[in-house]
Every structure is written in C-alpha cells, then in structure tokens.
CSV table of N, CA, C and O in Angstrom, one decimal:
chain,number,residue,atom,x,y,z
K,1,UNK,N,0.8,-1.2,0.0
K,1,UNK,CA,0.0,0.0,0.0
K,1,UNK,C,0.9,1.2,0.0
K,1,UNK,O,1.7,1.4,0.9
K,2,UNK,N,0.8,2.0,-1.0
K,2,UNK,CA,1.5,3.3,-1.1
K,2,UNK,C,0.6,4.4,-0.6
K,2,UNK,O,-0.3,4.8,-1.3
K,3,UNK,N,0.9,4.9,0.6
K,3,UNK,CA,0.0,5.9,1.2
K,3,UNK,C,0.7,7.3,1.2
K,3,UNK,O,1.9,7.4,1.4
K,4,UNK,N,-0.1,8.4,1.0
K,4,UNK,CA,0.5,9.7,1.1
K,4,UNK,C,0.9,10.0,2.6
K,4,UNK,O,0.3,9.4,3.5
K,5,UNK,N,1.9,10.9,2.7
K,5,UNK,CA,2.4,11.2,4.0
K,5,UNK,C,1.3,11.8,5.0
K,5,UNK,O,1.2,11.4,6.1
K,6,UNK,N,0.4,12.6,4.4
K,6,UNK,CA,-0.6,13.2,5.3
K,6,UNK,C,-1.6,12.1,5.8
K,6,UNK,O,-2.2,12.3,6.9
K,7,UNK,N,-1.9,11.1,5.0
K,7,UNK,CA,-2.7,10.0,5.5
K,7,UNK,C,-2.1,9.2,6.6
K,7,UNK,O,-2.7,8.9,7.6
K,8,UNK,N,-0.8,9.0,6.5
K,8,UNK,CA,-0.1,8.2,7.6
K,8,UNK,C,0.0,9.1,8.8
K,8,UNK,O,-0.3,8.6,9.9
K,9,UNK,N,0.3,10.3,8.7
K,9,UNK,CA,0.3,11.2,9.9
K,9,UNK,C,-1.1,11.4,10.5
K,9,UNK,O,-1.2,11.3,11.7
K,10,UNK,N,-2.1,11.5,9.7
K,10,UNK,CA,-3.5,11.6,10.3
K,10,UNK,C,-3.8,10.3,11.0
K,10,UNK,O,-4.4,10.4,12.1
K,11,UNK,N,-3.5,9.1,10.4
K,11,UNK,CA,-3.8,7.9,11.1
K,11,UNK,C,-3.0,7.8,12.4
K,11,UNK,O,-3.6,7.3,13.4
K,12,UNK,N,-1.8,8.2,12.4
K,12,UNK,CA,-1.0,8.1,13.6
K,12,UNK,C,-1.6,9.0,14.7
K,12,UNK,O,-1.7,8.6,15.9
K,13,UNK,N,-2.0,10.2,14.4
K,13,UNK,CA,-2.7,11.1,15.3
K,13,UNK,C,-4.0,10.5,15.9
K,13,UNK,O,-4.3,10.7,17.0
K,14,UNK,N,-4.7,9.9,15.0
K,14,UNK,CA,-6.0,9.3,15.4
K,14,UNK,C,-5.7,8.1,16.4
K,14,UNK,O,-6.4,8.0,17.4
K,15,UNK,N,-4.7,7.3,16.1
K,15,UNK,CA,-4.4,6.2,17.0
K,15,UNK,C,-3.9,6.8,18.4
K,15,UNK,O,-4.2,6.2,19.4
K,16,UNK,N,-3.1,7.8,18.3
K,16,UNK,CA,-2.6,8.4,19.6
K,16,UNK,C,-3.8,9.0,20.4
K,16,UNK,O,-3.8,8.8,21.6
K,17,UNK,N,-4.7,9.6,19.7
K,17,UNK,CA,-5.9,10.1,20.4
K,17,UNK,C,-6.7,9.0,21.0
K,17,UNK,O,-7.1,9.0,22.2
K,18,UNK,N,-6.9,7.9,20.3
K,18,UNK,CA,-7.6,6.7,20.7
K,18,UNK,C,-7.0,6.1,22.0
K,18,UNK,O,-7.7,5.8,22.9
K,19,UNK,N,-5.7,6.0,22.0
K,19,UNK,CA,-5.0,5.3,23.1
K,19,UNK,C,-4.8,6.3,24.3
K,19,UNK,O,-4.7,5.9,25.4
K,20,UNK,N,-5.0,7.6,24.0
K,20,UNK,CA,-5.1,8.5,25.2
K,20,UNK,C,-6.4,8.4,25.9
K,20,UNK,O,-6.5,8.3,27.1
K,21,UNK,N,-7.4,8.2,25.1
K,21,UNK,CA,-8.8,7.9,25.7
K,21,UNK,C,-8.7,6.6,26.5
K,21,UNK,O,-9.2,6.5,27.6
K,22,UNK,N,-8.1,5.5,25.9
K,22,UNK,CA,-7.9,4.3,26.6
K,22,UNK,C,-7.2,4.4,27.9
K,22,UNK,O,-7.6,3.9,28.9
K,23,UNK,N,-6.1,5.2,27.9
K,23,UNK,CA,-5.3,5.4,29.1
K,23,UNK,C,-6.1,6.2,30.2
K,23,UNK,O,-5.9,5.9,31.4
K,24,UNK,N,-6.9,7.1,29.8
K,24,UNK,CA,-7.7,7.9,30.7
K,24,UNK,C,-8.9,7.2,31.3
K,24,UNK,O,-9.2,7.4,32.4
K,25,UNK,N,-9.6,6.4,30.4
K,25,UNK,CA,-10.8,5.8,30.9
K,25,UNK,C,-10.8,4.3,31.1
K,25,UNK,O,-11.6,3.7,31.7
K,26,UNK,N,-9.8,3.6,30.4
K,26,UNK,CA,-9.7,2.2,30.5
K,26,UNK,C,-10.4,1.4,29.4
K,26,UNK,O,-10.4,0.2,29.3
K,27,UNK,N,-11.1,2.2,28.5
K,27,UNK,CA,-11.8,1.5,27.4
K,27,UNK,C,-12.0,2.6,26.3
K,27,UNK,O,-11.7,3.8,26.6
K,28,UNK,N,-12.5,2.2,25.2
K,28,UNK,CA,-12.9,3.2,24.2
K,28,UNK,C,-11.9,3.5,23.1
K,28,UNK,O,-12.2,4.4,22.3
K,29,UNK,N,-10.8,2.8,23.0
K,29,UNK,CA,-9.9,3.1,21.9
K,29,UNK,C,-10.4,2.8,20.5
K,29,UNK,O,-10.3,3.6,19.6
K,30,UNK,N,-11.0,1.7,20.4
K,30,UNK,CA,-11.6,1.3,19.1
K,30,UNK,C,-12.9,2.2,18.8
K,30,UNK,O,-13.1,2.5,17.6
K,31,UNK,N,-13.6,2.5,19.8
K,31,UNK,CA,-14.8,3.3,19.6
K,31,UNK,C,-14.4,4.7,19.1
K,31,UNK,O,-15.1,5.3,18.3
K,32,UNK,N,-13.3,5.2,19.6
K,32,UNK,CA,-12.8,6.5,19.2
K,32,UNK,C,-12.2,6.4,17.8
K,32,UNK,O,-12.4,7.3,17.0
K,33,UNK,N,-11.4,5.4,17.6
K,33,UNK,CA,-10.6,5.4,16.4
K,33,UNK,C,-11.3,5.0,15.1
K,33,UNK,O,-11.0,5.5,14.0
K,34,UNK,N,-12.2,4.0,15.2
K,34,UNK,CA,-12.7,3.4,14.0
K,34,UNK,C,-13.5,4.3,13.1
K,34,UNK,O,-13.3,4.3,11.9
K,35,UNK,N,-14.4,5.2,13.7
K,35,UNK,CA,-15.1,6.1,12.8
K,35,UNK,C,-14.1,7.0,12.0
K,35,UNK,O,-14.4,7.4,10.9
K,36,UNK,N,-13.1,7.4,12.7
K,36,UNK,CA,-12.1,8.4,12.1
K,36,UNK,C,-11.2,7.6,11.1
K,36,UNK,O,-11.0,8.2,10.0
K,37,UNK,N,-10.8,6.4,11.4
K,37,UNK,CA,-9.9,5.7,10.5
K,37,UNK,C,-10.7,5.2,9.3
K,37,UNK,O,-10.1,5.0,8.2
K,38,UNK,N,-12.0,5.0,9.4
K,38,UNK,CA,-12.8,4.6,8.3
K,38,UNK,C,-12.9,5.7,7.2
K,38,UNK,O,-13.2,5.4,6.0
K,39,UNK,N,-12.6,6.9,7.5
K,39,UNK,CA,-12.5,8.0,6.5
K,39,UNK,C,-11.2,7.9,5.7
K,39,UNK,O,-11.1,8.4,4.6
K,40,UNK,N,-10.2,7.2,6.3
K,40,UNK,CA,-8.9,7.2,5.6
K,40,UNK,C,-8.6,5.8,5.0
K,40,UNK,O,-7.9,5.8,4.0
K,41,UNK,N,-9.1,4.7,5.6
K,41,UNK,CA,-8.8,3.4,5.1
K,41,UNK,C,-10.1,2.6,4.9
K,41,UNK,O,-11.0,2.9,5.6
K,42,UNK,N,-10.0,1.6,4.1
K,42,UNK,CA,-11.2,0.6,4.1
K,42,UNK,C,-11.3,-0.1,5.4
K,42,UNK,O,-10.3,-0.3,6.1
K,43,UNK,N,-12.5,-0.5,5.7
K,43,UNK,CA,-12.7,-1.3,7.0
K,43,UNK,C,-11.9,-2.6,7.0
K,43,UNK,O,-11.5,-3.0,8.1
K,44,UNK,N,-11.7,-3.2,5.9
K,44,UNK,CA,-10.9,-4.4,5.9
K,44,UNK,C,-9.5,-4.2,6.3
K,44,UNK,O,-8.8,-5.2,6.7
K,45,UNK,N,-9.0,-3.0,6.3
K,45,UNK,CA,-7.7,-2.7,6.8
K,45,UNK,C,-7.7,-2.1,8.2
K,45,UNK,O,-6.9,-2.4,9.1
K,46,UNK,N,-8.7,-1.2,8.4
K,46,UNK,CA,-8.8,-0.5,9.7
K,46,UNK,C,-9.1,-1.4,10.9
K,46,UNK,O,-8.6,-1.2,12.0
K,47,UNK,N,-10.0,-2.3,10.7
K,47,UNK,CA,-10.5,-3.2,11.8
K,47,UNK,C,-9.3,-4.1,12.3
K,47,UNK,O,-9.0,-4.2,13.5
K,48,UNK,N,-8.6,-4.8,11.4
K,48,UNK,CA,-7.5,-5.6,11.9
K,48,UNK,C,-6.3,-4.8,12.5
K,48,UNK,O,-5.7,-5.2,13.4
K,49,UNK,N,-6.2,-3.6,11.9
K,49,UNK,CA,-5.2,-2.7,12.5
K,49,UNK,C,-5.4,-2.3,14.0
K,49,UNK,O,-4.6,-2.5,14.8
K,50,UNK,N,-6.7,-2.0,14.2
K,50,UNK,CA,-7.1,-1.6,15.6
K,50,UNK,C,-7.1,-2.9,16.5
K,50,UNK,O,-6.8,-2.8,17.7
K,51,UNK,N,-7.4,-4.0,15.9
K,51,UNK,CA,-7.4,-5.3,16.7
K,51,UNK,C,-6.0,-5.6,17.2
K,51,UNK,O,-5.8,-5.9,18.4
K,52,UNK,N,-5.0,-5.5,16.3
K,52,UNK,CA,-3.6,-5.7,16.7
K,52,UNK,C,-3.2,-4.7,17.7
K,52,UNK,O,-2.5,-5.1,18.7
K,53,UNK,N,-3.5,-3.4,17.5
K,53,UNK,CA,-3.1,-2.4,18.5
K,53,UNK,C,-3.8,-2.7,19.9
K,53,UNK,O,-3.2,-2.5,20.9
K,54,UNK,N,-5.1,-3.0,19.9
K,54,UNK,CA,-5.8,-3.3,21.1
K,54,UNK,C,-5.2,-4.5,21.9
K,54,UNK,O,-5.1,-4.5,23.1
K,55,UNK,N,-4.9,-5.6,21.1
K,55,UNK,CA,-4.3,-6.7,21.8
K,55,UNK,C,-3.0,-6.4,22.4
K,55,UNK,O,-2.7,-6.7,23.6
K,56,UNK,N,-2.1,-5.7,21.7
K,56,UNK,CA,-0.8,-5.2,22.3
K,56,UNK,C,-1.0,-4.3,23.5
K,56,UNK,O,-0.3,-4.5,24.5
K,57,UNK,N,-1.9,-3.4,23.4
K,57,UNK,CA,-2.1,-2.4,24.5
K,57,UNK,C,-2.6,-3.1,25.7
K,57,UNK,O,-2.2,-2.9,26.9
K,58,UNK,N,-3.6,-4.0,25.6
K,58,UNK,CA,-4.2,-4.7,26.8
K,58,UNK,C,-3.2,-5.7,27.4
K,58,UNK,O,-3.1,-5.8,28.6
K,59,UNK,N,-2.4,-6.3,26.5
K,59,UNK,CA,-1.3,-7.2,27.1
K,59,UNK,C,-0.3,-6.4,27.9
K,59,UNK,O,0.1,-6.8,29.0
K,60,UNK,N,0.1,-5.3,27.3
K,60,UNK,CA,1.1,-4.5,28.0
K,60,UNK,C,0.5,-3.9,29.4
K,60,UNK,O,1.2,-4.0,30.4
K,61,UNK,N,-0.7,-3.5,29.3
K,61,UNK,CA,-1.3,-3.0,30.6
K,61,UNK,C,-1.6,-4.1,31.6
K,61,UNK,O,-1.4,-3.9,32.8
K,62,UNK,N,-2.0,-5.2,31.1
K,62,UNK,CA,-2.2,-6.4,32.0
K,62,UNK,C,-0.9,-6.9,32.6
K,62,UNK,O,-0.8,-7.2,33.8
K,63,UNK,N,0.2,-6.9,31.8
K,63,UNK,CA,1.5,-7.3,32.4
K,63,UNK,C,2.0,-6.3,33.4
K,63,UNK,O,2.7,-6.6,34.4
K,64,UNK,N,1.8,-5.0,33.1
K,64,UNK,CA,2.3,-4.0,33.9
K,64,UNK,C,1.6,-4.0,35.3
K,64,UNK,O,2.2,-3.7,36.3
K,65,UNK,N,0.3,-4.3,35.3
K,65,UNK,CA,-0.5,-4.2,36.5
K,65,UNK,C,-0.9,-5.6,37.0
K,65,UNK,O,-1.9,-5.7,37.7
K,66,UNK,N,-0.1,-6.6,36.7
K,66,UNK,CA,-0.5,-8.0,37.1
K,66,UNK,C,-0.5,-8.2,38.6
K,66,UNK,O,-1.2,-9.0,39.1
K,67,UNK,N,0.2,-7.4,39.4
K,67,UNK,CA,0.2,-7.5,40.8
K,67,UNK,C,-1.1,-7.0,41.5
K,67,UNK,O,-1.4,-7.4,42.6
K,68,UNK,N,-1.8,-6.2,40.8
K,68,UNK,CA,-3.0,-5.6,41.3
K,68,UNK,C,-4.2,-6.4,41.0
K,68,UNK,O,-5.3,-6.1,41.3
K,69,UNK,N,-4.0,-7.6,40.3
K,69,UNK,CA,-5.2,-8.4,39.9
K,69,UNK,C,-5.7,-9.2,41.1
K,69,UNK,O,-4.9,-9.8,41.8
K,70,UNK,N,-7.0,-9.2,41.3
K,70,UNK,CA,-7.6,-10.0,42.3
K,70,UNK,C,-7.9,-11.4,41.7
K,70,UNK,O,-8.8,-11.6,40.9
K,71,UNK,N,-7.0,-12.3,42.0
K,71,UNK,CA,-7.0,-13.6,41.3
K,71,UNK,C,-8.3,-14.4,41.6
K,71,UNK,O,-8.8,-15.1,40.7
K,72,UNK,N,-8.9,-14.3,42.8
K,72,UNK,CA,-10.1,-14.9,43.1
K,72,UNK,C,-11.2,-14.4,42.2
K,72,UNK,O,-12.0,-15.2,41.7
K,73,UNK,N,-11.3,-13.1,42.0
K,73,UNK,CA,-12.3,-12.5,41.2
K,73,UNK,C,-12.1,-12.9,39.7
K,73,UNK,O,-13.0,-13.2,39.0
K,74,UNK,N,-10.8,-13.0,39.3
K,74,UNK,CA,-10.5,-13.4,37.9
K,74,UNK,C,-11.0,-14.8,37.7
K,74,UNK,O,-11.5,-15.1,36.6
K,75,UNK,N,-10.7,-15.7,38.6
K,75,UNK,CA,-11.2,-17.1,38.4
K,75,UNK,C,-12.7,-17.2,38.4
K,75,UNK,O,-13.2,-18.0,37.6
K,76,UNK,N,-13.4,-16.4,39.1
K,76,UNK,CA,-14.8,-16.3,39.1
K,76,UNK,C,-15.3,-15.9,37.7
K,76,UNK,O,-16.3,-16.4,37.1
K,77,UNK,N,-14.6,-14.9,37.1
K,77,UNK,CA,-15.0,-14.4,35.8
K,77,UNK,C,-14.7,-15.4,34.7
K,77,UNK,O,-15.5,-15.6,33.7
K,78,UNK,N,-13.6,-16.1,34.9
K,78,UNK,CA,-13.3,-17.2,33.8
K,78,UNK,C,-14.2,-18.3,33.9
K,78,UNK,O,-14.7,-18.9,33.0
C-alpha cells in the first residue's frame, strides 16, 4: 500500500488520540478510532489494524499491572 504522508500522519494522530482515551478511561480506543480511521482506510484494513493495537495495548497494561489483579475474582469471571 503506497500511502500519502498526510494519510499516515493523520492515522498516527488518530491512534494516539484513541489510546489517550484508553489510558484515561480504560476503554474506548476502538470506539474512538474506528469512525475516524474509516475515513482514511477501508474497513478491511482499519479493523485488523485496531485489533492488533488493542491486543498489544491490553497485554502491556495487563502485564504492567498484574500484581493488582484479584485472582479470586478473575477465576470467578473465567
């Protein structure tokens, strides 16, 4: 995919905004990013892109805060 520089910069700013929302609230990165990214990319590209970013972000947050996990409650949820 050969993309113009302004499209790449716009997408990067959208993703930064989305993960700022995730950092502040704990959810909402895809809800924030998908409508905006859909203006720049086809959904077949934007959805997997956000899925990969969300998996990486939640794994990093989970590993960083693993000591704060209530294991008894986690087992109940599983």
